[in-house]
Amino acid sequence: TNGVVATGTSATCEIDECAKTPAPCGTGQTCNDPNKAKTSQHDFTCTCDADTTIVQKDGPARCVKDECDATPCGADQTCNDPNTAAGSKKDFTCTCLTTSFSKTGQAVPNCGTDECTTNPCGAGQGCQDPNLLVTGDFECSCPFGTEHNKGAPVAKCDECAVGNVGSPCTW
């Protein structure tokens, strides 16, 4: 309370900065003025009720906590925290950049790798990687789909396979 406190014959003025109207802290915050002496101004603190580690001196605390600020996801992942309220925990989502794998509340342990991005099959051959978490399972195929090889390029594609009529093929 702001006012005068009399002790004996002398009076001491005290100013409780937390008793101001409007209140110096925001909703859901606790105000503390450690020194109410008239000469001590701007030393009050506002602490978030939901997370007491968030404290602001001389003004309202910012009671939000974006869990992505702590970079909980891997380097190959993006982070999204849909609820940054101070009391909200483990609701962030890590999503892999190269795949659609995602996990809430923790990093994705393995985003996988599309082996076809390095063109292991070579020019003129198609590539398909059925499981991004398995190494060496990519499949190379010739343009007309007659020859396939798992884990390595097809040695030689038959240019005259299935209906590829024209030079050098004749039917």
mmCIF file of N, CA, C and O in Angstrom, residues 9-94:
data_model
loop_
_atom_site.group_PDB
_atom_site.id
_atom_site.type_symbol
_atom_site.label_atom_id
_atom_site.label_comp_id
_atom_site.label_asym_id
_atom_site.label_seq_id
_atom_site.Cartn_x
_atom_site.Cartn_y
_atom_site.Cartn_z
ATOM 1 N N THR A 9 8.414 9.607 16.202
ATOM 2 C CA THR A 9 8.065 10.981 15.856
ATOM 3 C C THR A 9 8.289 11.295 14.393
ATOM 4 O O THR A 9 7.842 12.312 13.907
ATOM 5 N N SER A 10 9.020 10.452 13.662
ATOM 6 C CA SER A 10 9.254 10.756 12.250
ATOM 7 C C SER A 10 8.419 9.829 11.364
ATOM 8 O O SER A 10 8.074 8.726 11.740
ATOM 9 N N ALA A 11 8.135 10.297 10.198
ATOM 10 C CA ALA A 11 7.338 9.525 9.244
ATOM 11 C C ALA A 11 8.219 9.116 8.073
ATOM 12 O O ALA A 11 9.128 9.840 7.681
ATOM 13 N N THR A 12 7.931 7.922 7.512
ATOM 14 C CA THR A 12 8.657 7.422 6.350
ATOM 15 C C THR A 12 7.653 7.211 5.224
ATOM 16 O O THR A 12 6.623 6.575 5.402
ATOM 17 N N CYS A 13 7.966 7.776 4.068
ATOM 18 C CA CYS A 13 7.095 7.570 2.910
ATOM 19 C C CYS A 13 7.492 6.257 2.240
ATOM 20 O O CYS A 13 8.661 5.990 2.013
ATOM 21 N N GLU A 14 6.483 5.430 1.923
ATOM 22 C CA GLU A 14 6.707 4.185 1.200
ATOM 23 C C GLU A 14 5.880 4.195 -0.078
ATOM 24 O O GLU A 14 4.752 4.686 -0.073
ATOM 25 N N ILE A 15 6.465 3.666 -1.108
ATOM 26 C CA ILE A 15 5.743 3.554 -2.375
ATOM 27 C C ILE A 15 5.830 2.106 -2.829
ATOM 28 O O ILE A 15 6.914 1.603 -3.112
ATOM 29 N N ASP A 16 4.679 1.438 -2.871
ATOM 30 C CA ASP A 16 4.602 0.070 -3.374
ATOM 31 C C ASP A 16 4.202 0.165 -4.841
ATOM 32 O O ASP A 16 3.049 0.424 -5.169
ATOM 33 N N GLU A 17 5.175 -0.040 -5.696
ATOM 34 C CA GLU A 17 4.916 0.109 -7.134
ATOM 35 C C GLU A 17 3.896 -0.913 -7.641
ATOM 36 O O GLU A 17 3.251 -0.689 -8.661
ATOM 37 N N CYS A 18 3.710 -2.010 -6.926
ATOM 38 C CA CYS A 18 2.743 -3.028 -7.332
ATOM 39 C C CYS A 18 1.304 -2.615 -7.043
ATOM 40 O O CYS A 18 0.370 -3.217 -7.564
ATOM 41 N N ALA A 19 1.125 -1.584 -6.214
ATOM 42 C CA ALA A 19 -0.223 -1.149 -5.838
ATOM 43 C C ALA A 19 -0.778 -0.089 -6.791
ATOM 44 O O ALA A 19 -1.888 0.403 -6.596
ATOM 45 N N LYS A 20 -0.014 0.247 -7.817
ATOM 46 C CA LYS A 20 -0.463 1.266 -8.776
ATOM 47 C C LYS A 20 -1.710 0.813 -9.517
ATOM 48 O O LYS A 20 -1.951 -0.384 -9.695
ATOM 49 N N THR A 21 -2.492 1.784 -9.982
ATOM 50 C CA THR A 21 -3.648 1.508 -10.822
ATOM 51 C C THR A 21 -3.426 2.246 -12.131
ATOM 52 O O THR A 21 -3.190 3.444 -12.103
ATOM 53 N N PRO A 22 -3.487 1.590 -13.261
ATOM 54 C CA PRO A 22 -3.668 0.146 -13.436
ATOM 55 C C PRO A 22 -2.430 -0.617 -12.955
ATOM 56 O O PRO A 22 -1.340 -0.067 -12.899
ATOM 57 N N ALA A 23 -2.636 -1.876 -12.652
ATOM 58 C CA ALA A 23 -1.558 -2.726 -12.153
ATOM 59 C C ALA A 23 -0.413 -2.766 -13.165
ATOM 60 O O ALA A 23 -0.647 -2.819 -14.373
ATOM 61 N N PRO A 24 0.835 -2.726 -12.688
ATOM 62 C CA PRO A 24 1.969 -2.672 -13.613
ATOM 63 C C PRO A 24 2.248 -3.991 -14.337
ATOM 64 O O PRO A 24 2.920 -4.012 -15.360
ATOM 65 N N CYS A 25 1.736 -5.087 -13.798
ATOM 66 C CA CYS A 25 1.951 -6.402 -14.437
ATOM 67 C C CYS A 25 0.688 -6.820 -15.177
ATOM 68 O O CYS A 25 -0.406 -6.351 -14.880
ATOM 69 N N GLY A 26 0.839 -7.700 -16.105
ATOM 70 C CA GLY A 26 -0.293 -8.173 -16.893
ATOM 71 C C GLY A 26 -1.093 -9.251 -16.173
ATOM 72 O O GLY A 26 -0.721 -9.722 -15.097
ATOM 73 N N THR A 27 -2.181 -9.650 -16.795
ATOM 74 C CA THR A 27 -3.032 -10.722 -16.271
ATOM 75 C C THR A 27 -2.227 -12.017 -16.211
ATOM 76 O O THR A 27 -1.453 -12.310 -17.118
ATOM 77 N N GLY A 28 -2.388 -12.776 -15.137
ATOM 78 C CA GLY A 28 -1.659 -14.025 -14.980
ATOM 79 C C GLY A 28 -0.230 -13.819 -14.523
ATOM 80 O O GLY A 28 0.609 -14.691 -14.705
ATOM 81 N N GLN A 29 0.044 -12.651 -13.913
ATOM 82 C CA GLN A 29 1.385 -12.347 -13.436
ATOM 83 C C GLN A 29 1.321 -11.878 -11.985
ATOM 84 O O GLN A 29 0.326 -11.329 -11.542
ATOM 85 N N THR A 30 2.401 -12.102 -11.262
ATOM 86 C CA THR A 30 2.505 -11.668 -9.876
ATOM 87 C C THR A 30 3.534 -10.548 -9.800
ATOM 88 O O THR A 30 4.617 -10.659 -10.362
ATOM 89 N N CYS A 31 3.156 -9.478 -9.086
ATOM 90 C CA CYS A 31 4.040 -8.325 -8.928
ATOM 91 C C CYS A 31 4.729 -8.400 -7.572
ATOM 92 O O CYS A 31 4.126 -8.776 -6.566
ATOM 93 N N ASN A 32 6.010 -8.028 -7.539
ATOM 94 C CA ASN A 32 6.769 -7.978 -6.296
ATOM 95 C C ASN A 32 7.627 -6.726 -6.287
ATOM 96 O O ASN A 32 8.403 -6.500 -7.211
ATOM 97 N N ASP A 33 7.462 -5.903 -5.256
ATOM 98 C CA ASP A 33 8.277 -4.699 -5.090
ATOM 99 C C ASP A 33 9.161 -4.930 -3.870
ATOM 100 O O ASP A 33 8.716 -4.804 -2.733
ATOM 101 N N PRO A 34 10.438 -5.272 -4.077
ATOM 102 C CA PRO A 34 11.303 -5.643 -2.969
ATOM 103 C C PRO A 34 11.706 -4.477 -2.058
ATOM 104 O O PRO A 34 12.016 -4.682 -0.904
ATOM 105 N N ASN A 35 11.679 -3.271 -2.583
ATOM 106 C CA ASN A 35 12.102 -2.110 -1.797
ATOM 107 C C ASN A 35 11.084 -1.001 -2.005
ATOM 108 O O ASN A 35 11.004 -0.409 -3.081
ATOM 109 N N LYS A 36 10.324 -0.717 -0.975
ATOM 110 C CA LYS A 36 9.251 0.274 -1.078
ATOM 111 C C LYS A 36 9.689 1.684 -0.680
ATOM 112 O O LYS A 36 8.863 2.591 -0.590
ATOM 113 N N ALA A 37 10.964 1.888 -0.462
ATOM 114 C CA ALA A 37 11.456 3.222 -0.101
ATOM 115 C C ALA A 37 11.164 4.192 -1.234
ATOM 116 O O ALA A 37 11.196 3.829 -2.413
ATOM 117 N N LYS A 38 10.867 5.436 -0.868
ATOM 118 C CA LYS A 38 10.535 6.467 -1.853
ATOM 119 C C LYS A 38 11.661 6.640 -2.879
ATOM 120 O O LYS A 38 11.421 6.925 -4.043
ATOM 121 N N THR A 39 12.876 6.443 -2.447
ATOM 122 C CA THR A 39 14.027 6.615 -3.343
ATOM 123 C C THR A 39 14.257 5.406 -4.249
ATOM 124 O O THR A 39 15.094 5.449 -5.132
ATOM 125 N N SER A 40 13.557 4.323 -3.995
ATOM 126 C CA SER A 40 13.717 3.105 -4.797
ATOM 127 C C SER A 40 12.542 2.979 -5.759
ATOM 128 O O SER A 40 11.465 2.546 -5.387
ATOM 129 N N GLN A 41 12.763 3.344 -6.987
ATOM 130 C CA GLN A 41 11.726 3.275 -8.019
ATOM 131 C C GLN A 41 12.172 2.328 -9.137
ATOM 132 O O GLN A 41 13.365 2.140 -9.357
ATOM 133 N N HIS A 42 11.208 1.759 -9.815
ATOM 134 C CA HIS A 42 11.445 0.887 -10.975
ATOM 135 C C HIS A 42 12.216 -0.380 -10.620
ATOM 136 O O HIS A 42 12.953 -0.907 -11.440
ATOM 137 N N ASP A 43 12.048 -0.879 -9.414
ATOM 138 C CA ASP A 43 12.714 -2.114 -9.026
ATOM 139 C C ASP A 43 11.737 -3.280 -8.874
ATOM 140 O O ASP A 43 12.122 -4.375 -8.504
ATOM 141 N N PHE A 44 10.458 -3.040 -9.188
ATOM 142 C CA PHE A 44 9.473 -4.118 -9.076
ATOM 143 C C PHE A 44 9.682 -5.125 -10.195
ATOM 144 O O PHE A 44 10.271 -4.830 -11.231
ATOM 145 N N THR A 45 9.212 -6.369 -9.955
ATOM 146 C CA THR A 45 9.306 -7.414 -10.967
ATOM 147 C C THR A 45 7.930 -8.024 -11.203
ATOM 148 O O THR A 45 7.104 -8.094 -10.296
ATOM 149 N N CYS A 46 7.711 -8.464 -12.424
ATOM 150 C CA CYS A 46 6.504 -9.193 -12.795
ATOM 151 C C CYS A 46 6.936 -10.610 -13.163
ATOM 152 O O CYS A 46 7.856 -10.791 -13.966
ATOM 153 N N THR A 47 6.276 -11.584 -12.565
ATOM 154 C CA THR A 47 6.603 -12.985 -12.794
ATOM 155 C C THR A 47 5.371 -13.696 -13.342
ATOM 156 O O THR A 47 4.270 -13.532 -12.811
ATOM 157 N N CYS A 48 5.546 -14.474 -14.393
ATOM 158 C CA CYS A 48 4.438 -15.227 -14.978
ATOM 159 C C CYS A 48 4.010 -16.317 -14.003
ATOM 160 O O CYS A 48 4.843 -17.064 -13.486
ATOM 161 N N ASP A 49 2.711 -16.418 -13.767
ATOM 162 C CA ASP A 49 2.189 -17.438 -12.854
ATOM 163 C C ASP A 49 2.376 -18.843 -13.418
ATOM 164 O O ASP A 49 2.670 -19.781 -12.679
ATOM 165 N N ALA A 50 2.231 -19.005 -14.731
ATOM 166 C CA ALA A 50 2.314 -20.327 -15.355
ATOM 167 C C ALA A 50 3.753 -20.825 -15.480
ATOM 168 O O ALA A 50 3.995 -22.017 -15.571
ATOM 169 N N ASP A 51 4.719 -19.912 -15.509
ATOM 170 C CA ASP A 51 6.129 -20.302 -15.629
ATOM 171 C C ASP A 51 6.947 -19.288 -14.852
ATOM 172 O O ASP A 51 7.268 -18.214 -15.359
ATOM 173 N N THR A 52 7.305 -19.612 -13.636
ATOM 174 C CA THR A 52 7.969 -18.651 -12.751
ATOM 175 C C THR A 52 9.407 -18.343 -13.161
ATOM 176 O O THR A 52 10.062 -17.518 -12.530
ATOM 177 N N THR A 53 9.888 -18.982 -14.224
ATOM 178 C CA THR A 53 11.226 -18.642 -14.707
ATOM 179 C C THR A 53 11.190 -17.405 -15.605
ATOM 180 O O THR A 53 12.231 -16.849 -15.932
ATOM 181 N N ILE A 54 9.991 -16.979 -15.998
ATOM 182 C CA ILE A 54 9.865 -15.778 -16.839
ATOM 183 C C ILE A 54 9.587 -14.595 -15.921
ATOM 184 O O ILE A 54 8.511 -14.483 -15.333
ATOM 185 N N VAL A 55 10.586 -13.726 -15.784
ATOM 186 C CA VAL A 55 10.514 -12.579 -14.887
ATOM 187 C C VAL A 55 10.949 -11.339 -15.656
ATOM 188 O O VAL A 55 11.911 -11.379 -16.422
ATOM 189 N N GLN A 56 10.251 -10.234 -15.444
ATOM 190 C CA GLN A 56 10.606 -8.968 -16.086
ATOM 191 C C GLN A 56 10.695 -7.885 -15.008
ATOM 192 O O GLN A 56 9.809 -7.761 -14.176
ATOM 193 N N LYS A 57 11.758 -7.122 -15.028
ATOM 194 C CA LYS A 57 11.914 -6.011 -14.087
ATOM 195 C C LYS A 57 11.330 -4.743 -14.700
ATOM 196 O O LYS A 57 11.504 -4.484 -15.883
ATOM 197 N N ASP A 58 10.594 -3.990 -13.881
ATOM 198 C CA ASP A 58 10.067 -2.675 -14.252
ATOM 199 C C ASP A 58 9.074 -2.722 -15.412
ATOM 200 O O ASP A 58 9.051 -1.853 -16.260
ATOM 201 N N GLY A 59 8.263 -3.751 -15.487
ATOM 202 C CA GLY A 59 7.242 -3.825 -16.522
ATOM 203 C C GLY A 59 6.667 -5.215 -16.632
ATOM 204 O O GLY A 59 7.168 -6.158 -16.021
ATOM 205 N N PRO A 60 5.590 -5.346 -17.409
ATOM 206 C CA PRO A 60 4.949 -6.646 -17.562
ATOM 207 C C PRO A 60 5.887 -7.661 -18.206
ATOM 208 O O PRO A 60 6.673 -7.326 -19.096
ATOM 209 N N ALA A 61 5.796 -8.894 -17.760
ATOM 210 C CA ALA A 61 6.591 -9.981 -18.335
ATOM 211 C C ALA A 61 5.931 -10.455 -19.628
ATOM 212 O O ALA A 61 4.722 -10.324 -19.809
ATOM 213 N N ARG A 62 6.722 -10.974 -20.517
ATOM 214 C CA ARG A 62 6.207 -11.554 -21.763
ATOM 215 C C ARG A 62 6.002 -13.039 -21.500
ATOM 216 O O ARG A 62 6.945 -13.819 -21.554
ATOM 217 N N CYS A 63 4.786 -13.377 -21.130
ATOM 218 C CA CYS A 63 4.486 -14.749 -20.697
ATOM 219 C C CYS A 63 4.212 -15.673 -21.866
ATOM 220 O O CYS A 63 3.191 -16.352 -21.940
ATOM 221 N N VAL A 64 5.124 -15.702 -22.804
ATOM 222 C CA VAL A 64 5.058 -16.647 -23.914
ATOM 223 C C VAL A 64 6.388 -17.371 -23.954
ATOM 224 O O VAL A 64 7.412 -16.834 -23.570
ATOM 225 N N LYS A 65 6.330 -18.579 -24.401
ATOM 226 C CA LYS A 65 7.555 -19.360 -24.484
ATOM 227 C C LYS A 65 7.480 -20.215 -25.734
ATOM 228 O O LYS A 65 6.780 -21.209 -25.767
ATOM 229 N N ASP A 66 8.175 -19.769 -26.768
ATOM 230 C CA ASP A 66 8.232 -20.537 -28.007
ATOM 231 C C ASP A 66 9.295 -21.606 -27.814
ATOM 232 O O ASP A 66 10.485 -21.307 -27.745
ATOM 233 N N GLU A 67 8.855 -22.845 -27.698
ATOM 234 C CA GLU A 67 9.785 -23.940 -27.455
ATOM 235 C C GLU A 67 10.778 -24.113 -28.602
ATOM 236 O O GLU A 67 11.848 -24.688 -28.416
ATOM 237 N N CYS A 68 10.461 -23.587 -29.779
ATOM 238 C CA CYS A 68 11.367 -23.695 -30.923
ATOM 239 C C CYS A 68 12.600 -22.810 -30.756
ATOM 240 O O CYS A 68 13.617 -23.047 -31.405
ATOM 241 N N ASP A 69 12.522 -21.808 -29.858
ATOM 242 C CA ASP A 69 13.686 -20.956 -29.611
ATOM 243 C C ASP A 69 14.867 -21.761 -29.083
ATOM 244 O O ASP A 69 16.018 -21.375 -29.257
ATOM 245 N N ALA A 70 14.600 -22.881 -28.433
ATOM 246 C CA ALA A 70 15.657 -23.733 -27.886
ATOM 247 C C ALA A 70 16.190 -24.723 -28.927
ATOM 248 O O ALA A 70 16.992 -25.590 -28.599
ATOM 249 N N THR A 71 15.755 -24.600 -30.181
ATOM 250 C CA THR A 71 16.128 -25.475 -31.301
ATOM 251 C C THR A 71 16.110 -26.961 -30.928
ATOM 252 O O THR A 71 17.132 -27.634 -30.957
ATOM 253 N N PRO A 72 14.908 -27.480 -30.606
ATOM 254 C CA PRO A 72 14.811 -28.887 -30.214
ATOM 255 C C PRO A 72 14.844 -29.863 -31.390
ATOM 256 O O PRO A 72 15.011 -31.060 -31.186
ATOM 257 N N CYS A 73 14.696 -29.358 -32.613
ATOM 258 C CA CYS A 73 14.647 -30.231 -33.797
ATOM 259 C C CYS A 73 16.037 -30.348 -34.417
ATOM 260 O O CYS A 73 16.917 -29.525 -34.170
ATOM 261 N N GLY A 74 16.205 -31.340 -35.249
ATOM 262 C CA GLY A 74 17.471 -31.540 -35.929
ATOM 263 C C GLY A 74 17.716 -30.486 -37.001
ATOM 264 O O GLY A 74 16.814 -29.742 -37.389
ATOM 265 N N ALA A 75 18.936 -30.443 -37.506
ATOM 266 C CA ALA A 75 19.322 -29.445 -38.509
ATOM 267 C C ALA A 75 18.541 -29.606 -39.809
ATOM 268 O O ALA A 75 18.342 -28.643 -40.538
ATOM 269 N N ASP A 76 18.068 -30.814 -40.088
ATOM 270 C CA ASP A 76 17.322 -31.080 -41.314
ATOM 271 C C ASP A 76 15.816 -31.034 -41.088
ATOM 272 O O ASP A 76 15.044 -31.625 -41.826
ATOM 273 N N GLN A 77 15.395 -30.288 -40.038
ATOM 274 C CA GLN A 77 13.984 -30.236 -39.666
ATOM 275 C C GLN A 77 13.549 -28.799 -39.371
ATOM 276 O O GLN A 77 14.361 -27.967 -38.995
ATOM 277 N N THR A 78 12.264 -28.527 -39.570
ATOM 278 C CA THR A 78 11.688 -27.253 -39.172
ATOM 279 C C THR A 78 10.923 -27.460 -37.872
ATOM 280 O O THR A 78 10.515 -28.567 -37.549
ATOM 281 N N CYS A 79 10.728 -26.366 -37.135
ATOM 282 C CA CYS A 79 10.036 -26.442 -35.853
ATOM 283 C C CYS A 79 8.846 -25.492 -35.874
ATOM 284 O O CYS A 79 8.942 -24.373 -36.387
ATOM 285 N N ASN A 80 7.729 -25.932 -35.318
ATOM 286 C CA ASN A 80 6.541 -25.100 -35.201
ATOM 287 C C ASN A 80 5.938 -25.304 -33.817
ATOM 288 O O ASN A 80 5.681 -26.431 -33.413
ATOM 289 N N ASP A 81 5.734 -24.196 -33.091
ATOM 290 C CA ASP A 81 5.119 -24.256 -31.765
ATOM 291 C C ASP A 81 3.788 -23.516 -31.847
ATOM 292 O O ASP A 81 3.746 -22.295 -31.848
ATOM 293 N N PRO A 82 2.676 -24.245 -31.941
ATOM 294 C CA PRO A 82 1.374 -23.609 -32.137
ATOM 295 C C PRO A 82 0.842 -22.879 -30.905
ATOM 296 O O PRO A 82 0.006 -22.001 -31.028
ATOM 297 N N ASN A 83 1.342 -23.221 -29.719
ATOM 298 C CA ASN A 83 0.849 -22.597 -28.491
ATOM 299 C C ASN A 83 2.042 -22.112 -27.680
ATOM 300 O O ASN A 83 2.751 -22.897 -27.074
ATOM 301 N N THR A 84 2.264 -20.799 -27.683
ATOM 302 C CA THR A 84 3.422 -20.237 -26.996
ATOM 303 C C THR A 84 3.071 -19.693 -25.616
ATOM 304 O O THR A 84 3.835 -18.924 -25.047
ATOM 305 N N ALA A 85 1.934 -20.082 -25.072
ATOM 306 C CA ALA A 85 1.600 -19.685 -23.704
ATOM 307 C C ALA A 85 2.648 -20.277 -22.767
ATOM 308 O O ALA A 85 3.148 -21.378 -22.993
ATOM 309 N N ALA A 86 2.970 -19.542 -21.715
ATOM 310 C CA ALA A 86 4.056 -19.944 -20.823
ATOM 311 C C ALA A 86 3.878 -21.342 -20.253
ATOM 312 O O ALA A 86 4.838 -22.068 -20.074
ATOM 313 N N GLY A 87 2.680 -21.766 -19.975
ATOM 314 C CA GLY A 87 2.456 -23.081 -19.381
ATOM 315 C C GLY A 87 2.395 -24.214 -20.381
ATOM 316 O O GLY A 87 2.335 -25.382 -20.008
ATOM 317 N N SER A 88 2.411 -23.908 -21.665
ATOM 318 C CA SER A 88 2.298 -24.927 -22.705
ATOM 319 C C SER A 88 3.654 -25.590 -22.925
ATOM 320 O O SER A 88 4.640 -24.922 -23.181
ATOM 321 N N LYS A 89 3.689 -26.907 -22.824
ATOM 322 C CA LYS A 89 4.956 -27.626 -22.982
ATOM 323 C C LYS A 89 4.782 -28.833 -23.895
ATOM 324 O O LYS A 89 3.752 -29.469 -23.914
ATOM 325 N N LYS A 90 5.839 -29.116 -24.652
ATOM 326 C CA LYS A 90 5.935 -30.297 -25.522
ATOM 327 C C LYS A 90 4.831 -30.368 -26.581
ATOM 328 O O LYS A 90 4.403 -31.449 -26.955
ATOM 329 N N ASP A 91 4.372 -29.189 -27.076
ATOM 330 C CA ASP A 91 3.374 -29.208 -28.147
ATOM 331 C C ASP A 91 3.980 -28.780 -29.485
ATOM 332 O O ASP A 91 3.280 -28.666 -30.471
ATOM 333 N N PHE A 92 5.301 -28.554 -29.525
ATOM 334 C CA PHE A 92 5.963 -28.180 -30.775
ATOM 335 C C PHE A 92 6.040 -29.400 -31.686
ATOM 336 O O PHE A 92 5.984 -30.538 -31.235
ATOM 337 N N THR A 93 6.166 -29.156 -32.991
ATOM 338 C CA THR A 93 6.270 -30.237 -33.966
ATOM 339 C C THR A 93 7.524 -30.043 -34.806
ATOM 340 O O THR A 93 7.765 -28.957 -35.318
ATOM 341 N N CYS A 94 8.300 -31.098 -34.934
ATOM 342 C CA CYS A 94 9.471 -31.110 -35.809
ATOM 343 C C CYS A 94 9.065 -31.823 -37.096
ATOM 344 O O CYS A 94 8.483 -32.908 -37.044
#
